PDB file of C-alpha atoms in Angstrom:
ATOM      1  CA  UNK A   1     -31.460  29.028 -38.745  1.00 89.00           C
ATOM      2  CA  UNK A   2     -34.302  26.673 -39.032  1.00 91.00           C
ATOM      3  CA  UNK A   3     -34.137  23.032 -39.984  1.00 93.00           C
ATOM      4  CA  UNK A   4     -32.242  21.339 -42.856  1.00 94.00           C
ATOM      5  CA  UNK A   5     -33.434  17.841 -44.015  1.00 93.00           C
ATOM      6  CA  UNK A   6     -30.783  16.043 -45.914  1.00 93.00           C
ATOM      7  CA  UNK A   7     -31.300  13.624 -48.712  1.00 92.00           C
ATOM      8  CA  UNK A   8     -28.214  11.361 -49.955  1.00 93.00           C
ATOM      9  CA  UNK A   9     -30.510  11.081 -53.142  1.00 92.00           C
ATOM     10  CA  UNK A  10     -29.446  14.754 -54.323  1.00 93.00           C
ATOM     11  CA  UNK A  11     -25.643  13.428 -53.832  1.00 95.00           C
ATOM     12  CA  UNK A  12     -24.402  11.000 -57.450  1.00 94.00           C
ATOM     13  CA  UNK A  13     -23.002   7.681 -56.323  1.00 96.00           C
ATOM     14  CA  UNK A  14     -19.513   8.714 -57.547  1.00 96.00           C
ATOM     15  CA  UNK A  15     -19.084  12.019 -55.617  1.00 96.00           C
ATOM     16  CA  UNK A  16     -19.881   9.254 -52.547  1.00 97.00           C
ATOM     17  CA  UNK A  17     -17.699   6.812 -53.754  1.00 97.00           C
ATOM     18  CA  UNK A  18     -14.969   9.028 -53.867  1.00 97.00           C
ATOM     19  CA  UNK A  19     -15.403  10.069 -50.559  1.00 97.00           C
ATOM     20  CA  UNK A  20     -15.592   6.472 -49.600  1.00 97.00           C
ATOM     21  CA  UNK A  21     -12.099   5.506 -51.186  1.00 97.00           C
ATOM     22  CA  UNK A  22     -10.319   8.541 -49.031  1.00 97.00           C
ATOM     23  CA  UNK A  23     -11.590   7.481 -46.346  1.00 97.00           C
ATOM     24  CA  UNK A  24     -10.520   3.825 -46.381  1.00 97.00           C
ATOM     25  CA  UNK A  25      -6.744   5.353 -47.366  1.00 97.00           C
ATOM     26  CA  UNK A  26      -7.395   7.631 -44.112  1.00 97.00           C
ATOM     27  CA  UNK A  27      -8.403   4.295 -41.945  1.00 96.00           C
ATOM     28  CA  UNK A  28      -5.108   2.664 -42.879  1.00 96.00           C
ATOM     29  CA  UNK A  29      -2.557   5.859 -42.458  1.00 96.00           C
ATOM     30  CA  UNK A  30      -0.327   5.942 -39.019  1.00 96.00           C
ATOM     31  CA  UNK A  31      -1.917   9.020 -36.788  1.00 94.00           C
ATOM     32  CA  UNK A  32       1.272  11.053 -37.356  1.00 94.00           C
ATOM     33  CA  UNK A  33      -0.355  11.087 -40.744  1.00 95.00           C
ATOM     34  CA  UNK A  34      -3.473  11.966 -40.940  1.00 95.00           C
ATOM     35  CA  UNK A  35      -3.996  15.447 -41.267  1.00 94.00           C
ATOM     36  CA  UNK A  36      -1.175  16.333 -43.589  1.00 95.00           C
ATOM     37  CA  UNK A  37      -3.606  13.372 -45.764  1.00 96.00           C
ATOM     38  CA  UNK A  38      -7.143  15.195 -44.525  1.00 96.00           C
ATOM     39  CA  UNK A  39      -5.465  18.473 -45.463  1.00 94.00           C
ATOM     40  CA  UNK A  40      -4.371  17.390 -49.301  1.00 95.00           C
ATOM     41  CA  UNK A  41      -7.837  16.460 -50.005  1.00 95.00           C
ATOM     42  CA  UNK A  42     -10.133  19.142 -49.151  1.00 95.00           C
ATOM     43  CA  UNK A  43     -11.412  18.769 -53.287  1.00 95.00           C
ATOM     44  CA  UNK A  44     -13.349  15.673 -51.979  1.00 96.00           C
ATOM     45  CA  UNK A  45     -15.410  17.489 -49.334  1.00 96.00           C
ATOM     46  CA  UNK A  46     -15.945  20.932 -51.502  1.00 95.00           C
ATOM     47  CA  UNK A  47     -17.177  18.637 -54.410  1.00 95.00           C
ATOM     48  CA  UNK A  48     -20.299  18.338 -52.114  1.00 96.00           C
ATOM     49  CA  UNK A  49     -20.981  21.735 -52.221  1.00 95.00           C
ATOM     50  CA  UNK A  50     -23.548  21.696 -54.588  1.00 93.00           C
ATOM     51  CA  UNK A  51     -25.300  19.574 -53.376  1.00 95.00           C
ATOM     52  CA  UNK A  52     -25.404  21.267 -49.376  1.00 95.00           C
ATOM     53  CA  UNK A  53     -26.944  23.957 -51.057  1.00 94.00           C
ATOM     54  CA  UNK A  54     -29.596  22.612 -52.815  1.00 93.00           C
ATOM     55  CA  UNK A  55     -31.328  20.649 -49.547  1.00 94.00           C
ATOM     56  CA  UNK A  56     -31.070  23.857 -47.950  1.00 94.00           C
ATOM     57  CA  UNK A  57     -32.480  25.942 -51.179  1.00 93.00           C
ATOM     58  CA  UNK A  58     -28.572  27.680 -51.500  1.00 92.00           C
ATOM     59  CA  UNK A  59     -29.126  29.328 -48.263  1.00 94.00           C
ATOM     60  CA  UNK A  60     -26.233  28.825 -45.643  1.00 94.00           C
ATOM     61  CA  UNK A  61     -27.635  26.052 -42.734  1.00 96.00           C
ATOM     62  CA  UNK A  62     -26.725  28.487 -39.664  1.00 95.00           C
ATOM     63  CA  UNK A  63     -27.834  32.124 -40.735  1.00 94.00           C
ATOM     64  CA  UNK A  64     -30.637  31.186 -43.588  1.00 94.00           C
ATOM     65  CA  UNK A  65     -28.290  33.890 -45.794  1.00 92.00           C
ATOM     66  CA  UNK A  66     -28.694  33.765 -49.319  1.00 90.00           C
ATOM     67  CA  UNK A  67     -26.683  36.732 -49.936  1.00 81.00           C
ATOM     68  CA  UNK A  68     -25.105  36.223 -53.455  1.00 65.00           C
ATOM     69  CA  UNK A  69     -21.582  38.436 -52.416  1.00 61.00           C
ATOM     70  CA  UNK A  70     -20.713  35.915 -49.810  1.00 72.00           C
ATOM     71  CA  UNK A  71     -18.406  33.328 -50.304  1.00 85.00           C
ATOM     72  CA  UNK A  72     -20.044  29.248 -48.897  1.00 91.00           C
ATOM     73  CA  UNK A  73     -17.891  26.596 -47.743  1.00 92.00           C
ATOM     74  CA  UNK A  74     -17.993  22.885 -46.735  1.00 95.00           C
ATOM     75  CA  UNK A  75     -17.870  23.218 -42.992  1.00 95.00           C
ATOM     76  CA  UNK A  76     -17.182  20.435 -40.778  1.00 96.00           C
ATOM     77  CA  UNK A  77     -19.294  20.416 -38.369  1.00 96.00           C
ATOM     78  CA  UNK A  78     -17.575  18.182 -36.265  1.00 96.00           C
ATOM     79  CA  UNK A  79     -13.728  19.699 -36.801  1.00 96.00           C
ATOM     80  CA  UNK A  80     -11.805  17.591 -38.981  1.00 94.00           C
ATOM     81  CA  UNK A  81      -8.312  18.284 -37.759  1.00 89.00           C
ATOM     82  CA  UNK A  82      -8.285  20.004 -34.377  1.00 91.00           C
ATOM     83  CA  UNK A  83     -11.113  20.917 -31.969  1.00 92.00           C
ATOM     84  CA  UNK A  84     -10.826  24.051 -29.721  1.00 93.00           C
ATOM     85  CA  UNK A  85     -13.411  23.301 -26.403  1.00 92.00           C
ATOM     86  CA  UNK A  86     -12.344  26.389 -24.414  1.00 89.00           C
ATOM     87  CA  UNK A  87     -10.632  29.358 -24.192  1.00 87.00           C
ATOM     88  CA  UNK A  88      -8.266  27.688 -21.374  1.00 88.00           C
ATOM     89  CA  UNK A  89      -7.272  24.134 -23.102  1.00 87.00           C
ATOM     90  CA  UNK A  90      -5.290  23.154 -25.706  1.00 91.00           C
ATOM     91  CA  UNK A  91      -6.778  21.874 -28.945  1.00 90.00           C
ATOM     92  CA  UNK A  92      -7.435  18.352 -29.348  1.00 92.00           C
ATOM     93  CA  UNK A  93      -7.017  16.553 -32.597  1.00 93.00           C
ATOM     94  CA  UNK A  94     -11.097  16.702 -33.243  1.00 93.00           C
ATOM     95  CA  UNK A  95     -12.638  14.271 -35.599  1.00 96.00           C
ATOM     96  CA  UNK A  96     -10.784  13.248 -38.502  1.00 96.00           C
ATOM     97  CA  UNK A  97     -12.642  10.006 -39.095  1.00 96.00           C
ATOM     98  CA  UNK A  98     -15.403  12.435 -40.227  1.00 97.00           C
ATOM     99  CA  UNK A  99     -13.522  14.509 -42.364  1.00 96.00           C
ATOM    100  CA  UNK A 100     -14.898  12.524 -45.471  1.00 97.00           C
ATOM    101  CA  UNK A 101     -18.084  11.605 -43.874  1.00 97.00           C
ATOM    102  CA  UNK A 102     -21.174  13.820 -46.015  1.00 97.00           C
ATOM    103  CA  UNK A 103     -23.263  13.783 -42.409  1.00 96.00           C
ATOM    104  CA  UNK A 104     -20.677  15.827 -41.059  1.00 97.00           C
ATOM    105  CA  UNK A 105     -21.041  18.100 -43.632  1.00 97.00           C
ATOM    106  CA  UNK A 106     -22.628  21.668 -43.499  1.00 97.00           C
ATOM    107  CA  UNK A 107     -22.701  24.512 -46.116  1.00 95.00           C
ATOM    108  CA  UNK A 108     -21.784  27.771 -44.666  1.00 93.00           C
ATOM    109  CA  UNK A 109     -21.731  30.985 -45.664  1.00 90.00           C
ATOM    110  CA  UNK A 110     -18.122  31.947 -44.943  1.00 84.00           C
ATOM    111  CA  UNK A 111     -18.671  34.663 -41.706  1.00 79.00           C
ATOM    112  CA  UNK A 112     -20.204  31.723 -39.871  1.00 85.00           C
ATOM    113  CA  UNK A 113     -17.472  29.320 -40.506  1.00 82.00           C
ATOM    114  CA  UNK A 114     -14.093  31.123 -40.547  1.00 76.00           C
ATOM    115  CA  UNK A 115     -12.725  33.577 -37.965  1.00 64.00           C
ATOM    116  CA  UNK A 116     -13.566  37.039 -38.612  1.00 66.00           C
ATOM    117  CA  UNK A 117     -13.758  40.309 -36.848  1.00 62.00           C
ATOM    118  CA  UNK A 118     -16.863  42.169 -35.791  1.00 60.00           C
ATOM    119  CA  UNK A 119     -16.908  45.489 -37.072  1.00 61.00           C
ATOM    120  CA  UNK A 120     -19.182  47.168 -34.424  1.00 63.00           C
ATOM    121  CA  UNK A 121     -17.884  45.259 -31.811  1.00 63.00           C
ATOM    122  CA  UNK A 122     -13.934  44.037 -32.301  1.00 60.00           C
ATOM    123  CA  UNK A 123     -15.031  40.851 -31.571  1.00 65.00           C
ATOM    124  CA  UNK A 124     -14.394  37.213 -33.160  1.00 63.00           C
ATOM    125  CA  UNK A 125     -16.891  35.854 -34.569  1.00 65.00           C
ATOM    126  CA  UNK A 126     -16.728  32.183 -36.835  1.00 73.00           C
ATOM    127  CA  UNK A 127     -16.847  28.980 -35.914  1.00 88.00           C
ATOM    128  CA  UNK A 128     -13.338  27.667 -37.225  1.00 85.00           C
ATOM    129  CA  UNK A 129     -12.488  24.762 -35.431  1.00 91.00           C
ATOM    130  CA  UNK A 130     -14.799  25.582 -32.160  1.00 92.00           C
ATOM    131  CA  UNK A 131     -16.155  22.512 -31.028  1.00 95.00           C
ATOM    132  CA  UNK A 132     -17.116  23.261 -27.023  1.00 96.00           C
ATOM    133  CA  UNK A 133     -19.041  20.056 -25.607  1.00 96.00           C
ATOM    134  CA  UNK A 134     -21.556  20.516 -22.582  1.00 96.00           C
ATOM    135  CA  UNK A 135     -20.762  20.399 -18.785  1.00 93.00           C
ATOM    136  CA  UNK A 136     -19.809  16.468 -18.116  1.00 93.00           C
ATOM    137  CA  UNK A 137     -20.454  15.170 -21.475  1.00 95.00           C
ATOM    138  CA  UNK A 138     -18.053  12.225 -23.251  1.00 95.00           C
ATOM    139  CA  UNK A 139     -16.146  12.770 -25.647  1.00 95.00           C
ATOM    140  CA  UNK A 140     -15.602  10.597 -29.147  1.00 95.00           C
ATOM    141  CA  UNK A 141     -11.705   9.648 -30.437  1.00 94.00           C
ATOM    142  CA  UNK A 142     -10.491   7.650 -32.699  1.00 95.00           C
ATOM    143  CA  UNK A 143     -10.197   4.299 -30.790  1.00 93.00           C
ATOM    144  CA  UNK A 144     -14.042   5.440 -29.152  1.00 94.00           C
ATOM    145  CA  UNK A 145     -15.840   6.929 -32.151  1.00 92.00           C
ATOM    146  CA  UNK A 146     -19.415   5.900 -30.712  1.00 89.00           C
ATOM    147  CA  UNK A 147     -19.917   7.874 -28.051  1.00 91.00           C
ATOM    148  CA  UNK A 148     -22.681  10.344 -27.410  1.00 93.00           C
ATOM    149  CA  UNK A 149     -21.651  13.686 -27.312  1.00 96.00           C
ATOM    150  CA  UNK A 150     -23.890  16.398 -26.458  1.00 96.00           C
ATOM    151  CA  UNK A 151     -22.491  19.631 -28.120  1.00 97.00           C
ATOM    152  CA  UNK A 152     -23.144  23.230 -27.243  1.00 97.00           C
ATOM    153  CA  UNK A 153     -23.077  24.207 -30.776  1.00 97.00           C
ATOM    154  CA  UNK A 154     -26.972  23.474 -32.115  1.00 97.00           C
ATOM    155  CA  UNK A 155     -27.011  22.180 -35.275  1.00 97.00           C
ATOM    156  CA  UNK A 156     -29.785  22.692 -38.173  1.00 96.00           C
ATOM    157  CA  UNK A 157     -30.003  19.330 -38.739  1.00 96.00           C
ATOM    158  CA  UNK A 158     -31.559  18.611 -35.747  1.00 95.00           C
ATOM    159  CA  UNK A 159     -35.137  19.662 -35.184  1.00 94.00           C
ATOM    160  CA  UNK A 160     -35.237  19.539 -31.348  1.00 96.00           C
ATOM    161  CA  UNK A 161     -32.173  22.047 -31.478  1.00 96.00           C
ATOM    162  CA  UNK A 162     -34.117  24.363 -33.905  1.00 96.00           C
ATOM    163  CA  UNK A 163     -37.546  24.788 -31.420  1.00 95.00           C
ATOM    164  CA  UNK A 164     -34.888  26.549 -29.203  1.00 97.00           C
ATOM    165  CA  UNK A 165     -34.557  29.693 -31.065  1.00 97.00           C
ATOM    166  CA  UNK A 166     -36.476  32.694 -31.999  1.00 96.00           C
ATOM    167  CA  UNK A 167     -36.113  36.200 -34.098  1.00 97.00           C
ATOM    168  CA  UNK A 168     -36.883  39.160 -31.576  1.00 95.00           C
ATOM    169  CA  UNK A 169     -38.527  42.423 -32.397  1.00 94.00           C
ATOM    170  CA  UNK A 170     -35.436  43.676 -32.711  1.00 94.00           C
ATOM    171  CA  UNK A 171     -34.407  41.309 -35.657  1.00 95.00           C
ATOM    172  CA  UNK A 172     -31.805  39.593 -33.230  1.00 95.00           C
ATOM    173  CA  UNK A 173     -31.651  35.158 -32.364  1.00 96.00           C
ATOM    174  CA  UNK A 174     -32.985  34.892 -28.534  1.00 96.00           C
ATOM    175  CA  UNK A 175     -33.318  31.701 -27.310  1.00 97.00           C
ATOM    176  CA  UNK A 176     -37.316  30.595 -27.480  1.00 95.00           C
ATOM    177  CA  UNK A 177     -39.905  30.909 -24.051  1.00 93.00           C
ATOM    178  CA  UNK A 178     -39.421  27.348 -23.064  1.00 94.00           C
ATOM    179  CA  UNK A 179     -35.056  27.542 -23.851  1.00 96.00           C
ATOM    180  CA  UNK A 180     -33.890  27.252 -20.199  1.00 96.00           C
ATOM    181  CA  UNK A 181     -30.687  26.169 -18.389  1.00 96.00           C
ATOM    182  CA  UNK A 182     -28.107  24.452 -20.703  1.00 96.00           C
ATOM    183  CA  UNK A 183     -29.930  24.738 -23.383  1.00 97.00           C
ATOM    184  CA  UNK A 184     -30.030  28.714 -23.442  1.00 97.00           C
ATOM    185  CA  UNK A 185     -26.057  28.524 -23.151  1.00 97.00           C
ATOM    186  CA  UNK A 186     -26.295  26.530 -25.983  1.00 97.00           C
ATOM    187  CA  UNK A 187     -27.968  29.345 -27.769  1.00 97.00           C
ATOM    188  CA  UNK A 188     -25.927  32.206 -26.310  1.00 96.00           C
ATOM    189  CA  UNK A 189     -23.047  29.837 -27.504  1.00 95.00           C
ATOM    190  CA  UNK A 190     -24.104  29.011 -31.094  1.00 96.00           C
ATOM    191  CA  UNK A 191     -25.236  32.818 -31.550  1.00 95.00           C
ATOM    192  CA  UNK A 192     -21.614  33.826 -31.010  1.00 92.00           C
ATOM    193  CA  UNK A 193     -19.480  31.627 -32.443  1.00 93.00           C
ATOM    194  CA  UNK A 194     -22.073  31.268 -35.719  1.00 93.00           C
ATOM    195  CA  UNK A 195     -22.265  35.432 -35.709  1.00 92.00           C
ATOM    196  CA  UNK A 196     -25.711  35.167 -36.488  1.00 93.00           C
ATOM    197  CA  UNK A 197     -26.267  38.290 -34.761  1.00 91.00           C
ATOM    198  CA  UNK A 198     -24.154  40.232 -36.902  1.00 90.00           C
ATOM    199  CA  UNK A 199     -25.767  43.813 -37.589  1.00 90.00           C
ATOM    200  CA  UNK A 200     -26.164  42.811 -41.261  1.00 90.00           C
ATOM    201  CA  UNK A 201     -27.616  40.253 -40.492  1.00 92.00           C
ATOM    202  CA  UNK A 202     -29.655  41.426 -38.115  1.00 94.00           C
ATOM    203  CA  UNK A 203     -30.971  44.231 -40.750  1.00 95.00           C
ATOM    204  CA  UNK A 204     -31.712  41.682 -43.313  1.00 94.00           C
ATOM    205  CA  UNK A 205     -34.217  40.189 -40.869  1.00 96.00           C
ATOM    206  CA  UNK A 206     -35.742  43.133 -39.598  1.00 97.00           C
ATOM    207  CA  UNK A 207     -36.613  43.872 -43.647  1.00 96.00           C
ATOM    208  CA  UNK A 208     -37.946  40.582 -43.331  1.00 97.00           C
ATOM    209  CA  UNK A 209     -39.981  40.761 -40.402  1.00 97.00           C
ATOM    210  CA  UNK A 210     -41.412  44.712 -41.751  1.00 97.00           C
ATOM    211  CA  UNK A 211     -42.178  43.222 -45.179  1.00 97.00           C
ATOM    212  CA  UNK A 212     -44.440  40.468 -43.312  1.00 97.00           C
ATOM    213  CA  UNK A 213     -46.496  43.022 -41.024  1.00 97.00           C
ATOM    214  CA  UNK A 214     -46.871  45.080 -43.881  1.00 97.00           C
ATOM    215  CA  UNK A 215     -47.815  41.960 -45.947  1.00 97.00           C
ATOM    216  CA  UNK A 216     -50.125  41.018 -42.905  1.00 97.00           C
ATOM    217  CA  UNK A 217     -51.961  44.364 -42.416  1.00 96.00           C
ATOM    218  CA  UNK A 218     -52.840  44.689 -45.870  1.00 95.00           C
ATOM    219  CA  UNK A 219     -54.407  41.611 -45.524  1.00 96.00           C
ATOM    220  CA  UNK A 220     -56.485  42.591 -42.891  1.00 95.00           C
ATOM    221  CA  UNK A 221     -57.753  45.226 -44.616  1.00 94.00           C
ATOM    222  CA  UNK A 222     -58.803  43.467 -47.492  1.00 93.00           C
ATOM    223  CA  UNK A 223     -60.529  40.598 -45.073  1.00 94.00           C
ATOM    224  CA  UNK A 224     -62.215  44.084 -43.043  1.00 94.00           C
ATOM    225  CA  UNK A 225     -63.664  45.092 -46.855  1.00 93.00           C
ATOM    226  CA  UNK A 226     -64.795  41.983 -47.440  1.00 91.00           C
ATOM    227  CA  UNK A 227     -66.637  41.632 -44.200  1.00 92.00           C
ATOM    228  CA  UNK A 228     -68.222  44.764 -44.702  1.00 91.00           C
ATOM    229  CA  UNK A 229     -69.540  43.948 -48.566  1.00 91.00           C
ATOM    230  CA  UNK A 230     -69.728  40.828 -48.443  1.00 89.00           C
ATOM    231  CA  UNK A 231     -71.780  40.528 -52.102  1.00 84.00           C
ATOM    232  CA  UNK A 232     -68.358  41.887 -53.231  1.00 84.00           C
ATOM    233  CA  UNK A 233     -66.016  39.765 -51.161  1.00 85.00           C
ATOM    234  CA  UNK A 234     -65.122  37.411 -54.243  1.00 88.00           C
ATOM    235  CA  UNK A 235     -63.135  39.011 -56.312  1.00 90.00           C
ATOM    236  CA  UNK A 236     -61.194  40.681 -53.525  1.00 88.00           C
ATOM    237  CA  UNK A 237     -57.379  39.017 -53.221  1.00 90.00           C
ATOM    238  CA  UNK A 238     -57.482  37.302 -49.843  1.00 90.00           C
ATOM    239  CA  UNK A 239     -55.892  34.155 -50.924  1.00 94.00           C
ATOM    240  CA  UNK A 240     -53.423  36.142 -53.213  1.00 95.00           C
ATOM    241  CA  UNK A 241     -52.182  38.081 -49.847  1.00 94.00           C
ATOM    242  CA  UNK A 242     -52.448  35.207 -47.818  1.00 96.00           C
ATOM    243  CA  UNK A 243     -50.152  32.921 -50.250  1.00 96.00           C
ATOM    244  CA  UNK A 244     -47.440  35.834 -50.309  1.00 96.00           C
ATOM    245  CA  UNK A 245     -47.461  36.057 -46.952  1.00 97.00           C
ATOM    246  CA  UNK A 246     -47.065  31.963 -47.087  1.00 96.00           C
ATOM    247  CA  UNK A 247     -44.148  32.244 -49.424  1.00 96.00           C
ATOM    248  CA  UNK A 248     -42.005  34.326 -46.714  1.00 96.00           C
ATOM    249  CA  UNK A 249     -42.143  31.407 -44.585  1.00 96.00           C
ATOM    250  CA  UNK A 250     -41.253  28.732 -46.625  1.00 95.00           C
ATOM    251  CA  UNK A 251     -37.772  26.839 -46.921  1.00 94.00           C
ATOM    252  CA  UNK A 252     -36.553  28.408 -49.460  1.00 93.00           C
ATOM    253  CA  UNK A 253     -36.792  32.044 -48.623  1.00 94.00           C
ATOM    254  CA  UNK A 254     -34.511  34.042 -46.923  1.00 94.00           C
ATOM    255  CA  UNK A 255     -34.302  34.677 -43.050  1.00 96.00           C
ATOM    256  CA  UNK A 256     -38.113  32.192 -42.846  1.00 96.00           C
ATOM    257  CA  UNK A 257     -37.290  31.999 -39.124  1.00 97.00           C
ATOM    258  CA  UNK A 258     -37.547  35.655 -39.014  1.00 97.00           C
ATOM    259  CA  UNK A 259     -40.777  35.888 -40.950  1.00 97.00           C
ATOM    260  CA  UNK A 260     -42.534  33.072 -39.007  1.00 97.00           C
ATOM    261  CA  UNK A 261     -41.286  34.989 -35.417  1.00 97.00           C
ATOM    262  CA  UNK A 262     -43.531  37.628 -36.905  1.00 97.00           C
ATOM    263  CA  UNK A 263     -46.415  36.078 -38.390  1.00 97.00           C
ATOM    264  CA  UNK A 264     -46.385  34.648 -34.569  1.00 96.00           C
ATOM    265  CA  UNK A 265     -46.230  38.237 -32.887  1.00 96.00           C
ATOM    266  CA  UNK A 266     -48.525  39.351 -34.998  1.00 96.00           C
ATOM    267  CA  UNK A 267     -51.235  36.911 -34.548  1.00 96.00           C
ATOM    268  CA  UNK A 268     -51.152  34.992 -37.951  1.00 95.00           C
ATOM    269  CA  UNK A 269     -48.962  31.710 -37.032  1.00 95.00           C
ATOM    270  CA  UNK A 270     -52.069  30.138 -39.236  1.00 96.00           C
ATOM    271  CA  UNK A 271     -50.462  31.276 -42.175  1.00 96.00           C
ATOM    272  CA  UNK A 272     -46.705  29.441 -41.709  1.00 97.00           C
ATOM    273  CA  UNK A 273     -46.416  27.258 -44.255  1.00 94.00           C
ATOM    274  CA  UNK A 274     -46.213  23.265 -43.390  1.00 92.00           C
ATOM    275  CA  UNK A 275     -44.303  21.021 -44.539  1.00 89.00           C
ATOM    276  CA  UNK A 276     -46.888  19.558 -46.965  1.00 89.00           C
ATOM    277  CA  UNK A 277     -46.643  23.622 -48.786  1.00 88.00           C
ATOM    278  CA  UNK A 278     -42.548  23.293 -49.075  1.00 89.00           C
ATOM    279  CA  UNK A 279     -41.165  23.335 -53.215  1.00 86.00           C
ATOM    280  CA  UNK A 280     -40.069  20.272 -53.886  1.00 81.00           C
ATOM    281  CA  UNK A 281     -36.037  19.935 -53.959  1.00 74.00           C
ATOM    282  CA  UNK A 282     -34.725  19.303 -57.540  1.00 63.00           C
ATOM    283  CA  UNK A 283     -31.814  17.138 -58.245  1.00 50.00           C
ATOM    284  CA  UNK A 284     -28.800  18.490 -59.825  1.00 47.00           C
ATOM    285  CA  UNK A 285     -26.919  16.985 -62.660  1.00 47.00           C
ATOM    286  CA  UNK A 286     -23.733  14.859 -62.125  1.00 45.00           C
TER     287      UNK A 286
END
């Protein structure tokens, strides 16, 4: 997971505007209503797909997975129709004034948004319609939509949630050195209910992370040659190495957290990219 900048310039005005029209028909329904009306148009929220995936480079916005055999979705980030907050209340209705709202919008890869089974462990894993809020904090409904939450669940569209997290050794999401207190729930929290500790995905990162020291101690080689002949240290591919090392830590490629973790363990957090090195997101056609 690392962060996800949006642009409403990748979205055409009419995917919006259609959006816009459901939701004024939602406004002016009876509550007894609105989720049989939420539920018949889940074509509005899905025709944003698209466009999700290109601000995030087609990767899914909670496990940076790419992998072409998965199914996305929409997800609500926010639940649209019912919220679950704990394993010993009831649902309540969630957030269905968002359910045509684009900022509420995420594209997941489908084991981190629907309810699936662990393999290894038996355990659920999928956000669904988990929504748990911190210890204390307000809550918004529809008469009291402007409230500040504070959700357990971080979410890659905030930066200050994304500094909590790290990749372990081990290929695994810890929370970061400085994630303490609520915060490190929040982690232990989002790591479950995202499954971003699955083993597969897990293994993808470890490639990842092996890939970058291998990257990273061929390029100290080279840099050790061309130390030691310097009248022959020109032609010798330091910048090549350095740039592919670069690449695994941009946007755009898979699992970048995991690479940058490295790059950090390994002593070479100069070569993360910044955001001035990020490709440039394309727009898609209408």
């Amino acid at each position: 997971m690392i962060y996800v900048r949006r642009d409403p310039a990748l979205i055409p005005e009419k995917v919006l505007k259609v959006a816009e029209r459901a939701q004024a028909a939602l406004e002016a329904l009876p509550p007894e209503e609105r989720v049989a009306f939420i539920k018949n148009k889940s074509h509005i929220w899905r025709g944003f797909k698209k466009y999700l995936a290109r601000m995030s480079y087609g990767k899914c916005w909670y496990s940076e997975s790419p992998d072409p055999q998965s199914f996305f979705d929409v997800d609500h980030f926010r639940p649209k129709a019912e919220a679950r907050r704990s394993d010993t209340a009831d649902p309540d209705e969630g957030y269905p004034w968002l359910a045509f709202s684009w900022e509420n919008f995420r594209f997941s890869a489908g084991r981190s948004n629907r309810l699936s089974t662990d393999e290894h462990t038996d355990e659920t894993v999928g956000k669904g319609s988990w929504f748990p809020l911190c210890q204390g904090s307000p809550v918004a409904e529809w008469a009291h939509r402007n409230v500040v939450e504070r959700p357990m669940l971080l979410d890659p569209v905030n930066s200050a949630d994304m500094d909590l997290i790290r990749v372990e050794s081990d290929g695994s999401i810890k929370p970061s050195y400085t994630c303490v207190g609520t915060n490190a729930s929040r982690v232990k929290q989002s790591i479950e209910l995202y499954g971003l500790d699955l083993p597969r995905l897990t293994e993808a990162r470890l490639r990842i992370m092996r890939d970058v020291q291998q990257k990273f101690e061929a390029l100290l080689k080279i840099v050790a040659v061309a130390n030691d002949f310097p009248l022959a240290a020109d032609p010798l591919p330091v910048q090549e190495q350095a740039a592919a090392i670069k690449a695994t830590t941009m946007p755009d490629s898979p699992y970048s957290l995991a690479a940058r973790c490295k790059l950090i363990e390994l002593g070479g957090a100069d070569l993360i990219a910044r955001p001035e090195d990020y490709p440039p997101v394309q727009s898609l056609p209408a």
